[in-house]
Amino acid sequence: MSMITRIAELIREHDDYTVIAHIAPDGDTICSCMALKLGLEQIGKKAQVVCDNRVPPMFAFLEESYFVKTMPDVKRTESCIAVDCADRLRMGTCAKLFDAASFTVCLDHHGTNIGFGDLFCVDTTAAATGEIVYLLFKEMGVDIDSDIARYLYCAIIADSGQFAYSNTTPRTMRIAADLLETGIDGNELHTKLYSSDPVSKLRIKARAINNLQLFADGKIAVTVITQRDILAAGASNEDTEGIAEMLRGIDTVELSAVIKEQRDGAFKVSMRSQNIGNVAAIARKFGGGGHERAAGYTIARPLTYCLNTLTDELLRELDV
Ligand code: AMP
Ligand code: MN
Ligand code: MN
């Protein structure tokens, strides 16, 4: 029996769920969680979605995202599902709920995930955890209606770069086609998520380009965004999403990285690779994780240390 079939069976035997998104939530984790909540409720279960951080405003058009709870408002439940979390730490303080639960499931697609929980499905061939939730719903007999489809479609376009990244497979496209068949407006979702940027996002991009450093004949691009940059651009931390992809889009670049200063002074590093170099391997060295072509970590050290160690690792990865 496949793991997804086993998970589908056991989910039916439990009633009260907490669905946990990862810290610094992105479209895949939020939308996969929301789809799971709707699917569980459809088959008569209780379900709440929790996240350690607030949901970025770009998801506000998905009305139900207001229902995502933060830790103090959360009641403990017997069952928990970790969604798109490469390890326990990615749940932040919500890990407490997971550890206290008597039935735990992990649904994820990160290559650095070694598996945790009573049952786990880590499918690294899935472009998004949303793909796994779709397959799970098929096993569970959940009717994927247009409300659920909207969320799953958003989860998939978020992690596949709107079907442009190398993680996009024929299966991704088939699932997306099936979701569109429910009557959802794909163009509306692409536009709301990716063509509705506040001007502050463009201003922070401009600052990131200004701070750009190129190494190894332009094969490596690194930039730094400080809290001062964010303030001067009138931007929020969420506005820094997508900058690593933008740098990877330079014709000479194989490896790109953005070092983003957090409000607490730590640095969050986002890395992307084009055709060569495994950025998940670098992330793992610094206690982070991710995929071969997109990975990240957080480091509480001075900026020069962070920049030097990162460029050393990127140069080494280019030689592998
Ligand atoms: P980001 O650069 O934040 O968009 O993240 C790229 C990929 O790496 C995503 O799939 C994240 O889930 C993963 N990732 C980022 N930071 C971490 C971390 N600290 N630990 C594990 N995975 C991470
Ligand atoms: Mn994610
Ligand atoms: Mn994901």
mmCIF file of C-alpha atoms and ligand atoms in Angstrom:
data_model
loop_
_atom_site.group_PDB
_atom_site.id
_atom_site.type_symbol
_atom_site.label_atom_id
_atom_site.label_comp_id
_atom_site.label_asym_id
_atom_site.label_seq_id
_atom_site.Cartn_x
_atom_site.Cartn_y
_atom_site.Cartn_z
ATOM 1 C CA MET A 1 0.000 0.000 0.000
ATOM 2 C CA SER A 2 1.375 3.440 -0.885
ATOM 3 C CA MET A 3 2.020 5.948 1.863
ATOM 4 C CA ILE A 4 -0.596 8.323 0.510
ATOM 5 C CA THR A 5 -3.240 5.544 0.620
ATOM 6 C CA ARG A 6 -2.283 4.729 4.211
ATOM 7 C CA ILE A 7 -2.451 8.398 5.217
ATOM 8 C CA ALA A 8 -5.850 8.738 3.509
ATOM 9 C CA GLU A 9 -7.144 5.747 5.498
ATOM 10 C CA LEU A 10 -5.889 6.900 8.866
ATOM 11 C CA ILE A 11 -7.063 10.498 8.386
ATOM 12 C CA ARG A 12 -10.602 9.092 8.160
ATOM 13 C CA GLU A 13 -10.193 7.553 11.632
ATOM 14 C CA HIS A 14 -9.511 10.875 13.378
ATOM 15 C CA ASP A 15 -11.797 13.859 13.814
ATOM 16 C CA ASP A 16 -10.184 17.023 15.104
ATOM 17 C CA TYR A 17 -7.278 18.495 13.140
ATOM 18 C CA THR A 18 -4.729 21.253 13.371
ATOM 19 C CA VAL A 19 -3.137 21.948 10.007
ATOM 20 C CA ILE A 20 0.254 23.643 10.446
ATOM 21 C CA ALA A 21 1.885 26.005 7.916
ATOM 22 C CA HIS A 22 5.597 26.805 7.995
ATOM 23 C CA ILE A 23 7.149 30.003 9.366
ATOM 24 C CA ALA A 24 7.595 32.885 6.905
ATOM 25 C CA PRO A 25 4.644 31.362 5.025
ATOM 26 C CA ASP A 26 4.519 31.229 1.232
ATOM 27 C CA GLY A 27 1.733 30.467 -1.227
ATOM 28 C CA ASP A 28 2.282 26.709 -1.181
ATOM 29 C CA THR A 29 2.079 26.274 2.575
ATOM 30 C CA ILE A 30 -0.852 28.690 3.136
ATOM 31 C CA CYS A 31 -2.953 27.500 0.216
ATOM 32 C CA SER A 32 -2.252 23.793 0.792
ATOM 33 C CA CYS A 33 -3.298 24.252 4.440
ATOM 34 C CA MET A 34 -6.492 26.057 3.446
ATOM 35 C CA ALA A 35 -7.354 23.346 0.896
ATOM 36 C CA LEU A 36 -6.773 20.681 3.558
ATOM 37 C CA LYS A 37 -9.052 22.502 5.994
ATOM 38 C CA LEU A 38 -11.863 22.661 3.408
ATOM 39 C CA GLY A 39 -11.359 19.018 2.386
ATOM 40 C CA LEU A 40 -11.362 17.776 5.987
ATOM 41 C CA GLU A 41 -14.478 19.799 6.784
ATOM 42 C CA GLN A 42 -16.186 18.398 3.691
ATOM 43 C CA ILE A 43 -15.876 14.867 5.106
ATOM 44 C CA GLY A 44 -17.193 15.966 8.505
ATOM 45 C CA LYS A 45 -13.959 16.637 10.377
ATOM 46 C CA LYS A 46 -13.055 19.681 12.424
ATOM 47 C CA ALA A 47 -9.992 21.541 11.206
ATOM 48 C CA GLN A 48 -8.107 24.732 12.087
ATOM 49 C CA VAL A 49 -5.110 26.176 10.254
ATOM 50 C CA VAL A 50 -2.277 27.687 12.289
ATOM 51 C CA CYS A 51 0.902 29.535 11.409
ATOM 52 C CA ASP A 52 3.556 31.048 13.634
ATOM 53 C CA ASN A 53 3.664 34.196 11.471
ATOM 54 C CA ARG A 54 0.910 36.304 9.980
ATOM 55 C CA VAL A 55 -0.266 35.561 6.458
ATOM 56 C CA PRO A 56 1.313 38.041 3.984
ATOM 57 C CA PRO A 57 -1.183 40.616 2.627
ATOM 58 C CA MET A 58 -0.745 39.316 -0.942
ATOM 59 C CA PHE A 59 -2.978 36.379 0.059
ATOM 60 C CA ALA A 60 -5.722 38.584 1.506
ATOM 61 C CA PHE A 61 -7.851 38.142 -1.646
ATOM 62 C CA LEU A 62 -8.203 34.490 -0.651
ATOM 63 C CA GLU A 63 -10.830 35.389 1.925
ATOM 64 C CA GLU A 64 -10.502 32.312 4.082
ATOM 65 C CA SER A 65 -6.858 33.099 4.743
ATOM 66 C CA TYR A 66 -8.205 35.337 7.507
ATOM 67 C CA PHE A 67 -9.126 32.134 9.305
ATOM 68 C CA VAL A 68 -5.475 31.200 9.765
ATOM 69 C CA LYS A 69 -4.794 31.363 13.471
ATOM 70 C CA THR A 70 -1.647 32.295 15.351
ATOM 71 C CA MET A 71 -0.447 30.434 18.397
ATOM 72 C CA PRO A 72 -2.152 32.158 21.352
ATOM 73 C CA ASP A 73 -5.622 31.611 19.802
ATOM 74 C CA VAL A 74 -5.126 27.928 19.177
ATOM 75 C CA LYS A 75 -6.706 25.020 20.976
ATOM 76 C CA ARG A 76 -4.829 21.730 21.093
ATOM 77 C CA THR A 77 -6.184 18.886 19.006
ATOM 78 C CA GLU A 78 -5.471 15.158 18.986
ATOM 79 C CA SER A 79 -4.305 15.255 15.354
ATOM 80 C CA CYS A 80 -1.873 17.529 13.512
ATOM 81 C CA ILE A 81 -0.755 17.754 9.890
ATOM 82 C CA ALA A 82 2.496 19.609 9.062
ATOM 83 C CA VAL A 83 2.278 21.061 5.555
ATOM 84 C CA ASP A 84 5.292 21.968 3.376
ATOM 85 C CA CYS A 85 7.589 21.863 6.445
ATOM 86 C CA ALA A 86 11.017 20.384 5.639
ATOM 87 C CA ASP A 87 11.641 19.707 9.337
ATOM 88 C CA ARG A 88 10.071 20.263 12.767
ATOM 89 C CA LEU A 89 11.771 23.637 13.211
ATOM 90 C CA ARG A 90 9.907 25.017 10.197
ATOM 91 C CA MET A 91 6.715 24.876 12.292
ATOM 92 C CA GLY A 92 8.168 27.453 14.698
ATOM 93 C CA THR A 93 6.302 27.501 18.010
ATOM 94 C CA CYS A 94 3.478 25.464 16.394
ATOM 95 C CA ALA A 95 5.829 22.480 16.794
ATOM 96 C CA LYS A 96 4.526 22.321 20.381
ATOM 97 C CA LEU A 97 1.065 21.427 19.084
ATOM 98 C CA PHE A 98 2.530 18.819 16.756
ATOM 99 C CA ASP A 99 4.628 17.209 19.482
ATOM 100 C CA ALA A 100 1.680 17.060 21.883
ATOM 101 C CA ALA A 101 -0.678 15.443 19.338
ATOM 102 C CA SER A 102 -1.413 11.709 19.362
ATOM 103 C CA PHE A 103 -1.748 11.376 15.568
ATOM 104 C CA THR A 104 0.686 13.311 13.375
ATOM 105 C CA VAL A 105 1.172 13.500 9.626
ATOM 106 C CA CYS A 106 3.747 15.346 7.525
ATOM 107 C CA LEU A 107 3.033 16.244 3.881
ATOM 108 C CA ASP A 108 6.018 17.728 2.080
ATOM 109 C CA HIS A 109 8.156 17.809 -1.073
ATOM 110 C CA HIS A 110 11.565 19.062 0.135
ATOM 111 C CA GLY A 111 14.569 16.854 -0.608
ATOM 112 C CA THR A 112 16.094 17.800 2.753
ATOM 113 C CA ASN A 113 13.099 16.351 4.650
ATOM 114 C CA ILE A 114 14.131 13.096 6.332
ATOM 115 C CA GLY A 115 10.557 12.505 7.476
ATOM 116 C CA PHE A 116 8.876 13.153 10.816
ATOM 117 C CA GLY A 117 5.532 12.411 12.424
ATOM 118 C CA ASP A 118 3.633 9.107 12.696
ATOM 119 C CA LEU A 119 3.106 9.067 8.946
ATOM 120 C CA PHE A 120 4.867 11.134 6.350
ATOM 121 C CA CYS A 121 4.667 11.601 2.615
ATOM 122 C CA VAL A 122 7.717 13.421 1.250
ATOM 123 C CA ASP A 123 7.303 13.400 -2.524
ATOM 124 C CA THR A 124 10.231 15.290 -4.031
ATOM 125 C CA THR A 125 8.751 14.878 -7.520
ATOM 126 C CA ALA A 126 5.840 17.132 -6.548
ATOM 127 C CA ALA A 127 6.291 20.740 -7.682
ATOM 128 C CA ALA A 128 4.318 21.865 -4.634
ATOM 129 C CA THR A 129 2.852 20.302 -1.515
ATOM 130 C CA GLY A 130 -0.446 21.324 -3.146
ATOM 131 C CA GLU A 131 0.114 18.500 -5.650
ATOM 132 C CA ILE A 132 0.372 16.015 -2.765
ATOM 133 C CA VAL A 133 -2.809 17.374 -1.165
ATOM 134 C CA TYR A 134 -4.579 16.894 -4.525
ATOM 135 C CA LEU A 135 -3.420 13.245 -4.701
ATOM 136 C CA LEU A 136 -4.412 12.705 -1.066
ATOM 137 C CA PHE A 137 -7.904 14.103 -1.717
ATOM 138 C CA LYS A 138 -8.294 11.719 -4.663
ATOM 139 C CA GLU A 139 -7.432 8.816 -2.328
ATOM 140 C CA MET A 140 -9.763 10.118 0.383
ATOM 141 C CA GLY A 141 -12.667 10.611 -2.028
ATOM 142 C CA VAL A 142 -12.853 14.333 -1.269
ATOM 143 C CA ASP A 143 -14.770 16.177 -3.991
ATOM 144 C CA ILE A 144 -12.352 18.772 -5.338
ATOM 145 C CA ASP A 145 -14.835 21.590 -5.815
ATOM 146 C CA SER A 146 -13.981 25.064 -7.103
ATOM 147 C CA ASP A 147 -13.305 26.411 -3.570
ATOM 148 C CA ILE A 148 -10.691 23.736 -2.926
ATOM 149 C CA ALA A 149 -9.381 23.968 -6.498
ATOM 150 C CA ARG A 150 -8.704 27.679 -6.107
ATOM 151 C CA TYR A 151 -6.362 27.008 -3.216
ATOM 152 C CA LEU A 152 -4.617 24.045 -4.795
ATOM 153 C CA TYR A 153 -4.084 25.984 -8.018
ATOM 154 C CA CYS A 154 -2.522 28.880 -6.066
ATOM 155 C CA ALA A 155 -0.286 26.471 -4.118
ATOM 156 C CA ILE A 156 0.966 24.947 -7.374
ATOM 157 C CA ILE A 157 1.600 28.184 -9.259
ATOM 158 C CA ALA A 158 3.388 29.591 -6.206
ATOM 159 C CA ASP A 159 6.036 26.860 -6.081
ATOM 160 C CA SER A 160 6.333 26.117 -9.800
ATOM 161 C CA GLY A 161 6.969 29.757 -10.759
ATOM 162 C CA GLN A 162 3.656 29.702 -12.620
ATOM 163 C CA PHE A 163 4.719 26.446 -14.337
ATOM 164 C CA ALA A 164 8.102 27.830 -15.426
ATOM 165 C CA TYR A 165 10.500 26.055 -13.040
ATOM 166 C CA SER A 166 12.147 22.698 -13.634
ATOM 167 C CA ASN A 167 9.949 21.101 -10.941
ATOM 168 C CA THR A 168 6.944 21.432 -13.294
ATOM 169 C CA THR A 169 6.112 17.959 -14.646
ATOM 170 C CA PRO A 170 3.402 16.578 -16.916
ATOM 171 C CA ARG A 171 1.619 15.528 -13.703
ATOM 172 C CA THR A 172 1.731 19.128 -12.429
ATOM 173 C CA MET A 173 0.078 20.278 -15.645
ATOM 174 C CA ARG A 174 -2.535 17.490 -15.547
ATOM 175 C CA ILE A 175 -3.463 18.348 -11.974
ATOM 176 C CA ALA A 176 -3.630 22.061 -12.850
ATOM 177 C CA ALA A 177 -5.831 21.246 -15.856
ATOM 178 C CA ASP A 178 -8.139 19.217 -13.635
ATOM 179 C CA LEU A 179 -8.337 22.129 -11.184
ATOM 180 C CA LEU A 180 -9.217 24.550 -14.016
ATOM 181 C CA GLU A 181 -11.995 22.151 -15.090
ATOM 182 C CA THR A 182 -13.831 23.028 -11.858
ATOM 183 C CA GLY A 183 -14.461 26.462 -13.372
ATOM 184 C CA ILE A 184 -11.946 28.533 -11.407
ATOM 185 C CA ASP A 185 -10.534 31.624 -13.090
ATOM 186 C CA GLY A 186 -6.834 30.840 -13.547
ATOM 187 C CA ASN A 187 -6.011 34.224 -15.028
ATOM 188 C CA GLU A 188 -7.528 35.978 -11.987
ATOM 189 C CA LEU A 189 -5.354 33.941 -9.636
ATOM 190 C CA HIS A 190 -2.124 34.530 -11.618
ATOM 191 C CA THR A 191 -2.897 38.260 -11.780
ATOM 192 C CA LYS A 192 -3.829 38.640 -8.106
ATOM 193 C CA LEU A 193 -0.703 36.779 -6.991
ATOM 194 C CA TYR A 194 1.913 37.904 -9.519
ATOM 195 C CA SER A 195 0.789 41.040 -11.351
ATOM 196 C CA SER A 196 -0.508 43.126 -8.479
ATOM 197 C CA ASP A 197 2.694 44.369 -6.853
ATOM 198 C CA PRO A 198 2.702 47.395 -4.581
ATOM 199 C CA VAL A 199 5.142 50.040 -5.824
ATOM 200 C CA SER A 200 7.198 49.435 -2.650
ATOM 201 C CA LYS A 201 8.088 46.026 -4.093
ATOM 202 C CA LEU A 202 9.576 47.636 -7.191
ATOM 203 C CA ARG A 203 11.457 50.116 -5.036
ATOM 204 C CA ILE A 204 12.997 47.313 -2.946
ATOM 205 C CA LYS A 205 13.935 45.493 -6.174
ATOM 206 C CA ALA A 206 15.713 48.659 -7.316
ATOM 207 C CA ARG A 207 17.719 48.748 -4.092
ATOM 208 C CA ALA A 208 18.546 45.046 -4.423
ATOM 209 C CA ILE A 209 19.858 45.646 -7.957
ATOM 210 C CA ASN A 210 21.900 48.591 -6.670
ATOM 211 C CA ASN A 211 23.567 46.368 -4.050
ATOM 212 C CA LEU A 212 24.241 43.557 -6.538
ATOM 213 C CA GLN A 213 27.642 41.846 -6.508
ATOM 214 C CA LEU A 214 28.743 39.454 -9.246
ATOM 215 C CA PHE A 215 31.414 36.762 -8.845
ATOM 216 C CA ALA A 216 32.975 34.052 -11.021
ATOM 217 C CA ASP A 217 32.548 35.854 -14.354
ATOM 218 C CA GLY A 218 28.958 36.690 -13.513
ATOM 219 C CA LYS A 219 27.977 33.100 -12.732
ATOM 220 C CA ILE A 220 27.183 34.047 -9.118
ATOM 221 C CA ALA A 221 24.935 36.955 -8.142
ATOM 222 C CA VAL A 222 24.574 38.029 -4.521
ATOM 223 C CA THR A 223 22.752 40.973 -3.033
ATOM 224 C CA VAL A 224 21.983 42.268 0.426
ATOM 225 C CA ILE A 225 18.770 43.873 1.624
ATOM 226 C CA THR A 226 18.987 45.538 5.017
ATOM 227 C CA GLN A 227 16.165 46.722 7.255
ATOM 228 C CA ARG A 228 17.265 50.249 6.250
ATOM 229 C CA ASP A 229 16.641 49.381 2.594
ATOM 230 C CA ILE A 230 13.231 48.008 3.470
ATOM 231 C CA LEU A 231 12.373 51.124 5.469
ATOM 232 C CA ALA A 232 13.635 53.511 2.777
ATOM 233 C CA ALA A 233 11.577 51.707 0.126
ATOM 234 C CA GLY A 234 8.503 51.804 2.348
ATOM 235 C CA ALA A 235 8.474 48.041 1.870
ATOM 236 C CA SER A 236 7.607 45.067 4.069
ATOM 237 C CA ASN A 237 9.611 41.865 4.516
ATOM 238 C CA GLU A 238 7.189 40.116 2.138
ATOM 239 C CA ASP A 239 8.140 42.553 -0.633
ATOM 240 C CA THR A 240 11.574 40.892 -0.742
ATOM 241 C CA GLU A 241 10.086 37.659 -2.138
ATOM 242 C CA GLY A 242 11.052 36.922 -5.733
ATOM 243 C CA ILE A 243 14.341 38.823 -5.748
ATOM 244 C CA ALA A 244 16.507 35.693 -5.798
ATOM 245 C CA GLU A 245 14.558 34.532 -8.879
ATOM 246 C CA MET A 246 15.058 37.935 -10.498
ATOM 247 C CA LEU A 247 18.852 37.635 -10.051
ATOM 248 C CA ARG A 248 18.834 34.090 -11.419
ATOM 249 C CA GLY A 249 17.213 35.596 -14.505
ATOM 250 C CA ILE A 250 20.462 37.380 -15.450
ATOM 251 C CA ASP A 251 21.857 35.641 -18.552
ATOM 252 C CA THR A 252 25.264 34.740 -17.058
ATOM 253 C CA VAL A 253 23.986 33.649 -13.625
ATOM 254 C CA GLU A 254 23.986 30.026 -12.449
ATOM 255 C CA LEU A 255 23.652 30.666 -8.699
ATOM 256 C CA SER A 256 21.889 33.585 -7.044
ATOM 257 C CA ALA A 257 21.427 34.560 -3.426
ATOM 258 C CA VAL A 258 19.740 37.299 -1.426
ATOM 259 C CA ILE A 259 20.749 38.060 2.138
ATOM 260 C CA LYS A 260 17.805 39.684 3.885
ATOM 261 C CA GLU A 261 18.210 41.298 7.260
ATOM 262 C CA GLN A 262 15.308 40.372 9.540
ATOM 263 C CA ARG A 263 13.739 42.634 12.131
ATOM 264 C CA ASP A 264 15.605 40.805 14.904
ATOM 265 C CA GLY A 265 18.965 41.425 13.172
ATOM 266 C CA ALA A 266 19.415 37.840 11.908
ATOM 267 C CA PHE A 267 19.871 37.227 8.167
ATOM 268 C CA LYS A 268 17.618 35.063 6.037
ATOM 269 C CA VAL A 269 19.386 33.761 2.952
ATOM 270 C CA SER A 270 17.420 32.760 -0.160
ATOM 271 C CA MET A 271 19.290 30.881 -2.887
ATOM 272 C CA ARG A 272 18.359 29.770 -6.395
ATOM 273 C CA SER A 273 20.245 27.743 -9.019
ATOM 274 C CA GLN A 274 19.712 27.699 -12.767
ATOM 275 C CA ASN A 275 21.212 24.492 -14.230
ATOM 276 C CA ILE A 276 24.139 23.587 -11.994
ATOM 277 C CA GLY A 277 24.796 23.606 -8.265
ATOM 278 C CA ASN A 278 22.688 22.175 -5.466
ATOM 279 C CA VAL A 279 21.652 25.042 -3.194
ATOM 280 C CA ALA A 280 19.874 22.685 -0.767
ATOM 281 C CA ALA A 281 23.323 21.217 0.037
ATOM 282 C CA ILE A 282 24.566 24.699 0.997
ATOM 283 C CA ALA A 283 21.410 25.414 3.018
ATOM 284 C CA ARG A 284 21.859 22.176 4.936
ATOM 285 C CA LYS A 285 25.385 23.207 5.992
ATOM 286 C CA PHE A 286 23.899 26.282 7.676
ATOM 287 C CA GLY A 287 21.004 24.426 9.300
ATOM 288 C CA GLY A 288 18.422 25.306 6.627
ATOM 289 C CA GLY A 289 16.886 23.283 3.842
ATOM 290 C CA GLY A 290 14.955 23.274 0.605
ATOM 291 C CA HIS A 291 15.262 21.967 -2.930
ATOM 292 C CA GLU A 292 18.183 21.601 -5.339
ATOM 293 C CA ARG A 293 17.082 24.739 -7.246
ATOM 294 C CA ALA A 294 15.597 26.775 -4.347
ATOM 295 C CA ALA A 295 16.706 26.694 -0.757
ATOM 296 C CA GLY A 296 17.315 28.884 2.252
ATOM 297 C CA TYR A 297 18.581 29.280 5.786
ATOM 298 C CA THR A 298 18.649 31.798 8.611
ATOM 299 C CA ILE A 299 21.842 32.836 10.343
ATOM 300 C CA ALA A 300 22.348 35.078 13.378
ATOM 301 C CA ARG A 301 25.888 36.300 12.652
ATOM 302 C CA PRO A 302 27.368 39.627 11.454
ATOM 303 C CA LEU A 303 26.711 40.535 7.826
ATOM 304 C CA THR A 304 30.346 40.246 6.684
ATOM 305 C CA TYR A 305 30.556 36.715 8.108
ATOM 306 C CA CYS A 306 27.279 35.833 6.439
ATOM 307 C CA LEU A 307 28.373 37.269 3.071
ATOM 308 C CA ASN A 308 31.833 35.684 3.140
ATOM 309 C CA THR A 309 30.691 32.196 4.132
ATOM 310 C CA LEU A 310 27.882 32.320 1.574
ATOM 311 C CA THR A 311 30.095 33.377 -1.352
ATOM 312 C CA ASP A 312 32.693 30.747 -0.384
ATOM 313 C CA GLU A 313 30.029 28.047 -0.475
ATOM 314 C CA LEU A 314 28.531 29.307 -3.743
ATOM 315 C CA LEU A 315 31.980 29.323 -5.399
ATOM 316 C CA ARG A 316 32.653 25.807 -4.113
ATOM 317 C CA GLU A 317 29.281 24.579 -5.389
ATOM 318 C CA LEU A 318 30.079 25.953 -8.835
ATOM 319 C CA ASP A 319 33.215 23.776 -8.934
ATOM 320 C CA VAL A 320 31.528 20.548 -7.852
HETATM 321 P P1 AMP B 1 12.777 30.931 -0.024
HETATM 322 O O1 AMP B 1 14.118 31.359 -0.509
HETATM 323 O O2 AMP B 1 12.456 31.466 1.330
HETATM 324 O O3 AMP B 1 11.700 31.184 -1.040
HETATM 325 O O4 AMP B 1 12.872 29.366 0.151
HETATM 326 C C1 AMP B 1 13.241 28.520 -0.894
HETATM 327 C C2 AMP B 1 12.962 27.097 -0.514
HETATM 328 O O5 AMP B 1 13.798 26.706 0.562
HETATM 329 C C3 AMP B 1 11.531 26.877 -0.055
HETATM 330 O O6 AMP B 1 11.093 25.650 -0.566
HETATM 331 C C4 AMP B 1 11.635 26.846 1.436
HETATM 332 O O7 AMP B 1 10.659 26.004 1.981
HETATM 333 C C5 AMP B 1 13.042 26.319 1.675
HETATM 334 N N1 AMP B 1 13.633 26.954 2.852
HETATM 335 C C6 AMP B 1 13.912 28.258 3.016
HETATM 336 N N2 AMP B 1 14.443 28.507 4.224
HETATM 337 C C7 AMP B 1 14.521 27.314 4.859
HETATM 338 C C8 AMP B 1 14.961 26.888 6.145
HETATM 339 N N3 AMP B 1 15.465 27.733 7.052
HETATM 340 N N4 AMP B 1 14.837 25.564 6.456
HETATM 341 C C9 AMP B 1 14.325 24.698 5.567
HETATM 342 N N5 AMP B 1 13.909 25.020 4.335
HETATM 343 C C10 AMP B 1 13.978 26.310 3.976
HETATM 344 MN MN MN B 2 7.017 26.625 1.274
HETATM 345 MN MN MN B 3 6.470 24.036 -1.156
#
